[in-house]
mmCIF file of C-alpha atoms in Angstrom:
data_model
loop_
_atom_site.group_PDB
_atom_site.id
_atom_site.type_symbol
_atom_site.label_atom_id
_atom_site.label_comp_id
_atom_site.label_asym_id
_atom_site.label_seq_id
_atom_site.Cartn_x
_atom_site.Cartn_y
_atom_site.Cartn_z
ATOM 1 C CA MET M 225 -6.618 -3.674 13.265
ATOM 2 C CA SER M 226 -6.648 -0.314 13.564
ATOM 3 C CA ALA M 227 -4.140 1.820 11.887
ATOM 4 C CA ASP M 228 -3.474 4.241 14.512
ATOM 5 C CA LEU M 229 -2.852 1.779 17.344
ATOM 6 C CA GLY M 230 0.707 1.552 16.815
ATOM 7 C CA LYS M 231 1.318 5.037 16.397
ATOM 8 C CA LYS M 232 -0.558 6.145 19.398
ATOM 9 C CA VAL M 233 1.223 3.846 21.379
ATOM 10 C CA LEU M 234 4.358 5.064 20.268
ATOM 11 C CA GLU M 235 3.842 8.704 20.477
ATOM 12 C CA ALA M 236 2.446 8.095 24.094
ATOM 13 C CA LEU M 237 5.526 5.903 24.893
ATOM 14 C CA VAL M 238 7.992 8.891 23.802
ATOM 15 C CA ARG M 239 5.722 11.385 25.271
ATOM 16 C CA SER M 240 6.383 9.570 28.689
ATOM 17 C CA VAL M 241 10.355 9.750 28.469
ATOM 18 C CA ASP M 242 12.145 13.124 29.219
ATOM 19 C CA ALA M 243 14.153 13.189 25.757
ATOM 20 C CA ARG M 244 16.156 16.343 27.020
ATOM 21 C CA ALA M 245 17.636 14.323 30.131
ATOM 22 C CA LEU M 246 18.266 11.199 28.028
ATOM 23 C CA GLY M 247 19.942 13.243 25.780
ATOM 24 C CA GLU M 248 22.188 14.919 28.305
ATOM 25 C CA ALA M 249 22.994 11.494 29.547
ATOM 26 C CA VAL M 250 24.455 9.884 26.343
ATOM 27 C CA LYS M 251 25.503 12.583 24.320
ATOM 28 C CA ASP M 252 29.024 12.564 25.480
ATOM 29 C CA LEU M 253 29.482 9.079 25.407
ATOM 30 C CA ALA M 254 31.271 8.630 22.130
ATOM 31 C CA PRO M 255 34.843 8.176 22.542
ATOM 32 C CA ALA M 256 35.721 11.428 20.603
ATOM 33 C CA LYS M 257 33.775 13.694 22.846
ATOM 34 C CA ALA M 258 33.890 11.517 26.225
ATOM 35 C CA ALA M 259 35.645 13.199 29.400
ATOM 36 C CA PRO M 260 38.130 11.217 31.777
ATOM 37 C CA SER M 261 36.347 8.877 33.729
ATOM 38 C CA SER M 262 35.825 10.070 37.332
ATOM 39 C CA GLY M 263 34.664 6.663 38.896
ATOM 40 C CA GLY M 264 31.241 8.173 39.199
ATOM 41 C CA GLY M 265 27.981 6.230 38.902
ATOM 42 C CA GLY M 266 26.602 8.739 36.568
ATOM 43 C CA ASP M 267 28.740 7.456 33.622
ATOM 44 C CA GLU M 268 27.813 3.824 34.236
ATOM 45 C CA THR M 269 24.029 4.630 34.226
ATOM 46 C CA ALA M 270 24.261 6.748 31.226
ATOM 47 C CA ARG M 271 26.210 3.721 29.529
ATOM 48 C CA ALA M 272 23.312 1.330 30.927
ATOM 49 C CA VAL M 273 20.741 3.137 29.543
ATOM 50 C CA LEU M 274 22.422 3.575 26.388
ATOM 51 C CA ARG M 275 23.155 -0.020 25.840
ATOM 52 C CA LYS M 276 19.219 -0.969 26.244
ATOM 53 C CA ILE M 277 18.096 1.724 24.126
ATOM 54 C CA VAL M 278 20.205 -0.215 21.354
ATOM 55 C CA LEU M 279 19.212 -3.285 22.671
ATOM 56 C CA SER M 280 22.731 -4.433 23.372
ATOM 57 C CA ASP M 281 21.464 -6.329 26.329
ATOM 58 C CA ILE M 282 19.218 -8.701 24.336
ATOM 59 C CA LEU M 283 21.090 -8.849 20.729
ATOM 60 C CA ASP M 284 22.275 -11.991 19.625
ATOM 61 C CA ASP M 285 26.084 -12.145 19.763
ATOM 62 C CA ALA M 286 26.090 -12.933 15.571
ATOM 63 C CA ILE M 287 24.613 -9.600 15.396
ATOM 64 C CA LEU M 288 26.714 -7.653 18.092
ATOM 65 C CA GLY M 289 30.167 -9.190 17.083
ATOM 66 C CA SER M 290 29.417 -9.473 13.209
ATOM 67 C CA ARG M 291 32.185 -8.169 10.850
ATOM 68 C CA PRO M 292 32.208 -6.581 7.274
ATOM 69 C CA GLY M 293 30.742 -9.366 4.751
ATOM 70 C CA ASP M 294 28.753 -11.003 7.495
ATOM 71 C CA THR M 295 25.311 -11.695 6.826
ATOM 72 C CA SER M 296 24.420 -9.991 10.223
ATOM 73 C CA PHE M 297 26.862 -6.592 9.752
ATOM 74 C CA PRO M 298 24.147 -4.476 8.484
ATOM 75 C CA LEU M 299 22.097 -4.639 11.856
ATOM 76 C CA ARG M 300 25.279 -3.813 13.989
ATOM 77 C CA MET M 301 25.576 -1.086 11.816
ATOM 78 C CA PHE M 302 22.180 0.485 12.228
ATOM 79 C CA PHE M 303 21.686 -0.123 15.798
ATOM 80 C CA GLY M 304 25.186 1.732 15.745
ATOM 81 C CA ALA M 305 24.047 4.662 13.711
ATOM 82 C CA LEU M 306 20.567 4.539 15.928
ATOM 83 C CA GLY M 307 22.706 5.123 19.013
ATOM 84 C CA ASP M 308 24.879 7.800 17.333
ATOM 85 C CA GLU M 309 21.922 9.907 16.365
ATOM 86 C CA LEU M 310 19.399 9.698 19.397
ATOM 87 C CA GLU M 311 19.132 13.540 19.851
ATOM 88 C CA ASN M 312 17.368 13.407 16.364
ATOM 89 C CA GLU M 313 13.556 13.085 17.087
ATOM 90 C CA THR M 314 13.030 10.664 14.561
ATOM 91 C CA ALA M 315 15.935 8.605 16.070
ATOM 92 C CA PHE M 316 14.480 8.774 19.246
ATOM 93 C CA ALA M 317 11.076 7.985 18.888
ATOM 94 C CA LEU M 318 12.359 4.864 16.647
ATOM 95 C CA ALA M 319 14.763 3.818 19.484
ATOM 96 C CA ASN M 320 11.754 3.958 21.928
ATOM 97 C CA GLY M 321 9.913 2.373 19.399
ATOM 98 C CA ILE M 322 11.897 -0.673 19.026
ATOM 99 C CA ASN M 323 12.582 -1.018 22.581
ATOM 100 C CA PHE M 324 8.761 -0.902 23.257
ATOM 101 C CA TYR M 325 8.054 -3.781 20.710
ATOM 102 C CA PHE M 326 10.943 -6.094 22.117
ATOM 103 C CA ARG M 327 10.753 -5.845 25.810
ATOM 104 C CA ALA M 328 6.933 -4.882 26.202
ATOM 105 C CA ALA M 329 4.401 -7.765 26.687
ATOM 106 C CA MET M 330 1.305 -7.351 24.921
ATOM 107 C CA ASP M 331 -1.041 -9.661 22.367
ATOM 108 C CA GLU M 332 -0.097 -9.842 18.871
ATOM 109 C CA GLU M 333 -2.341 -7.777 17.477
ATOM 110 C CA ALA M 334 -1.198 -5.145 19.443
ATOM 111 C CA LYS M 335 2.599 -6.189 18.497
ATOM 112 C CA LEU M 336 1.753 -5.961 15.230
ATOM 113 C CA ALA M 337 0.379 -2.710 14.942
ATOM 114 C CA VAL M 338 3.656 -1.091 16.955
ATOM 115 C CA GLY M 339 5.986 -3.271 14.513
ATOM 116 C CA LEU M 340 4.434 -1.857 11.208
ATOM 117 C CA GLU M 341 4.611 1.945 13.121
ATOM 118 C CA VAL M 342 8.003 1.079 13.986
ATOM 119 C CA SER M 343 8.742 0.026 10.275
ATOM 120 C CA ARG M 344 7.498 3.273 9.082
ATOM 121 C CA LEU M 345 9.984 5.038 11.634
ATOM 122 C CA TYR M 346 12.678 3.103 10.268
ATOM 123 C CA TYR M 347 12.181 4.264 7.050
ATOM 124 C CA ARG M 348 11.496 7.772 8.105
ATOM 125 C CA PHE M 349 15.036 7.692 9.977
ATOM 126 C CA ALA M 350 16.791 5.993 6.928
ATOM 127 C CA GLU M 351 15.449 9.050 4.479
ATOM 128 C CA GLU M 352 16.287 11.669 6.911
ATOM 129 C CA GLN M 353 19.783 10.838 8.104
ATOM 130 C CA PRO M 354 20.013 9.486 5.039
ATOM 131 C CA LEU M 355 21.416 5.700 5.583
ATOM 132 C CA ASP M 356 23.469 4.546 2.874
ATOM 133 C CA ALA M 357 21.406 2.893 0.032
ATOM 134 C CA GLU M 358 23.981 -0.164 0.268
ATOM 135 C CA LEU M 359 23.355 -0.684 3.809
ATOM 136 C CA VAL M 360 19.488 -0.137 3.665
ATOM 137 C CA ARG M 361 19.150 -2.447 0.933
ATOM 138 C CA PRO M 362 20.374 -5.822 2.912
ATOM 139 C CA LEU M 363 19.268 -4.178 6.493
ATOM 140 C CA SER M 364 15.574 -3.947 5.461
ATOM 141 C CA PRO M 365 14.921 -7.137 5.089
ATOM 142 C CA LEU M 366 17.118 -8.107 8.255
ATOM 143 C CA LEU M 367 15.441 -6.367 10.300
ATOM 144 C CA ALA M 368 11.658 -7.360 9.118
ATOM 145 C CA ARG M 369 12.952 -10.819 10.017
ATOM 146 C CA LEU M 370 14.309 -9.807 13.387
ATOM 147 C CA MET M 371 11.002 -8.238 14.287
ATOM 148 C CA SER M 372 9.309 -11.382 13.052
ATOM 149 C CA THR M 373 10.822 -13.321 15.948
ATOM 150 C CA GLU M 374 8.507 -11.653 18.301
ATOM 151 C CA LEU M 375 5.317 -12.903 16.035
ATOM 152 C CA GLU M 376 3.786 -16.236 15.721
ATOM 153 C CA GLN M 377 0.649 -15.774 13.355
ATOM 154 C CA VAL M 378 2.207 -13.098 11.003
ATOM 155 C CA ARG M 379 5.495 -12.450 9.585
ATOM 156 C CA LEU M 380 6.902 -8.736 8.332
ATOM 157 C CA GLU M 381 8.463 -8.568 4.922
ATOM 158 C CA SER M 382 10.248 -5.582 3.193
ATOM 159 C CA VAL M 383 9.409 -4.477 -0.005
ATOM 160 C CA ASP M 384 12.626 -2.864 -1.048
ATOM 161 C CA ALA M 385 13.282 -4.886 -3.958
ATOM 162 C CA ALA M 386 9.757 -4.092 -5.564
ATOM 163 C CA ARG M 387 9.928 -1.597 -8.404
ATOM 164 C CA ILE M 388 6.402 -1.295 -9.766
ATOM 165 C CA PHE M 389 3.255 -0.857 -7.759
ATOM 166 C CA ASP M 390 1.310 -4.005 -7.001
ATOM 167 C CA SER M 391 -2.264 -3.252 -5.519
ATOM 168 C CA ALA M 392 -2.209 -6.689 -3.971
ATOM 169 C CA LEU M 393 0.939 -5.801 -2.143
ATOM 170 C CA HIS M 394 1.152 -2.147 -1.895
ATOM 171 C CA GLU M 395 -0.771 0.705 -0.905
ATOM 172 C CA ARG M 396 0.617 4.700 -2.131
ATOM 173 C CA ALA M 397 1.944 6.803 0.834
ATOM 174 C CA MET M 398 0.235 10.160 1.010
ATOM 175 C CA GLY M 399 1.667 12.694 -1.811
ATOM 176 C CA SER M 400 2.087 9.787 -4.279
ATOM 177 C CA ASP M 401 1.693 10.406 -7.759
ATOM 178 C CA PRO M 402 -1.746 7.952 -8.512
ATOM 179 C CA SER M 403 -0.892 7.726 -12.035
ATOM 180 C CA ASN M 404 2.771 6.287 -11.538
ATOM 181 C CA ALA M 405 3.421 2.942 -11.359
ATOM 182 C CA LYS M 406 6.860 2.994 -10.321
ATOM 183 C CA ILE M 407 7.952 2.880 -6.579
ATOM 184 C CA SER M 408 10.082 5.494 -5.478
ATOM 185 C CA ALA M 409 10.579 4.538 -1.984
ATOM 186 C CA PRO M 410 9.126 1.997 0.285
ATOM 187 C CA LYS M 411 7.392 3.375 3.921
ATOM 188 C CA SER M 412 6.492 0.261 5.935
ATOM 189 C CA PHE M 413 6.581 -3.325 5.720
ATOM 190 C CA LEU M 414 4.473 -5.720 4.422
ATOM 191 C CA CYS M 415 2.529 -8.140 6.748
ATOM 192 C CA ARG M 416 1.394 -11.993 5.725
ATOM 193 C CA VAL M 417 -0.008 -14.645 7.498
ATOM 194 C CA VAL M 418 2.353 -17.397 8.152
ATOM 195 C CA SER M 419 -0.376 -20.342 7.776
ATOM 196 C CA ASN M 420 -1.283 -19.398 3.979
ATOM 197 C CA ASP M 421 1.141 -16.622 2.854
ATOM 198 C CA ARG M 422 -1.889 -14.189 2.269
ATOM 199 C CA VAL M 423 -1.351 -10.445 2.871
ATOM 200 C CA ARG M 424 -2.365 -9.298 5.940
ATOM 201 C CA VAL M 425 -1.212 -5.550 5.847
ATOM 202 C CA LYS M 426 -0.056 -4.113 2.265
ATOM 203 C CA ALA M 427 2.852 -2.163 2.522
ATOM 204 C CA THR M 428 2.986 1.487 2.343
ATOM 205 C CA VAL M 429 4.923 3.131 -0.675
ATOM 206 C CA ARG M 430 5.554 6.206 -2.397
ATOM 207 C CA THR M 431 5.165 6.418 -6.189
#
């Protein structure tokens, strides 16, 4: 599998979307900033676009209606945070990548490549915002599990709990210290073959 395939697909997708127009359409949707409704169709269109961007039309009610303490609550918080930060380049690319991953029909090889690139954007988004560590810790495996529902022969896994570099599971990200065995941050998901549990694609980590 080409490691560049998912990145190239997402870059093409993001280039095809007018980020400025989309930002203008959704920037005033937050309750604190929203102007009184005039009944125009523009507001409804913007809200429909925003619902799709954060997957509100396809996410399970167990996620959308989850409350603090529920297993799915970190996913609800994540998609809410993503919707709030769409003017951020990484958030915008991640939202488009997630939508492409869940909505576009493609063979499993291509979907896996896109999924791995989405996981890289996810960790970049979590670092840039930054998302609270208490949210990311349970969120990463939940997101990997959710994305794995789109795959049949392989599954995605988070490696957030790993502390020591293991060459059978991990590869070092650019800029890592090759002499340091301690993992300082995950950079992508791991991929395993469902039938035999073998590692298909190693997770990228920073040491």
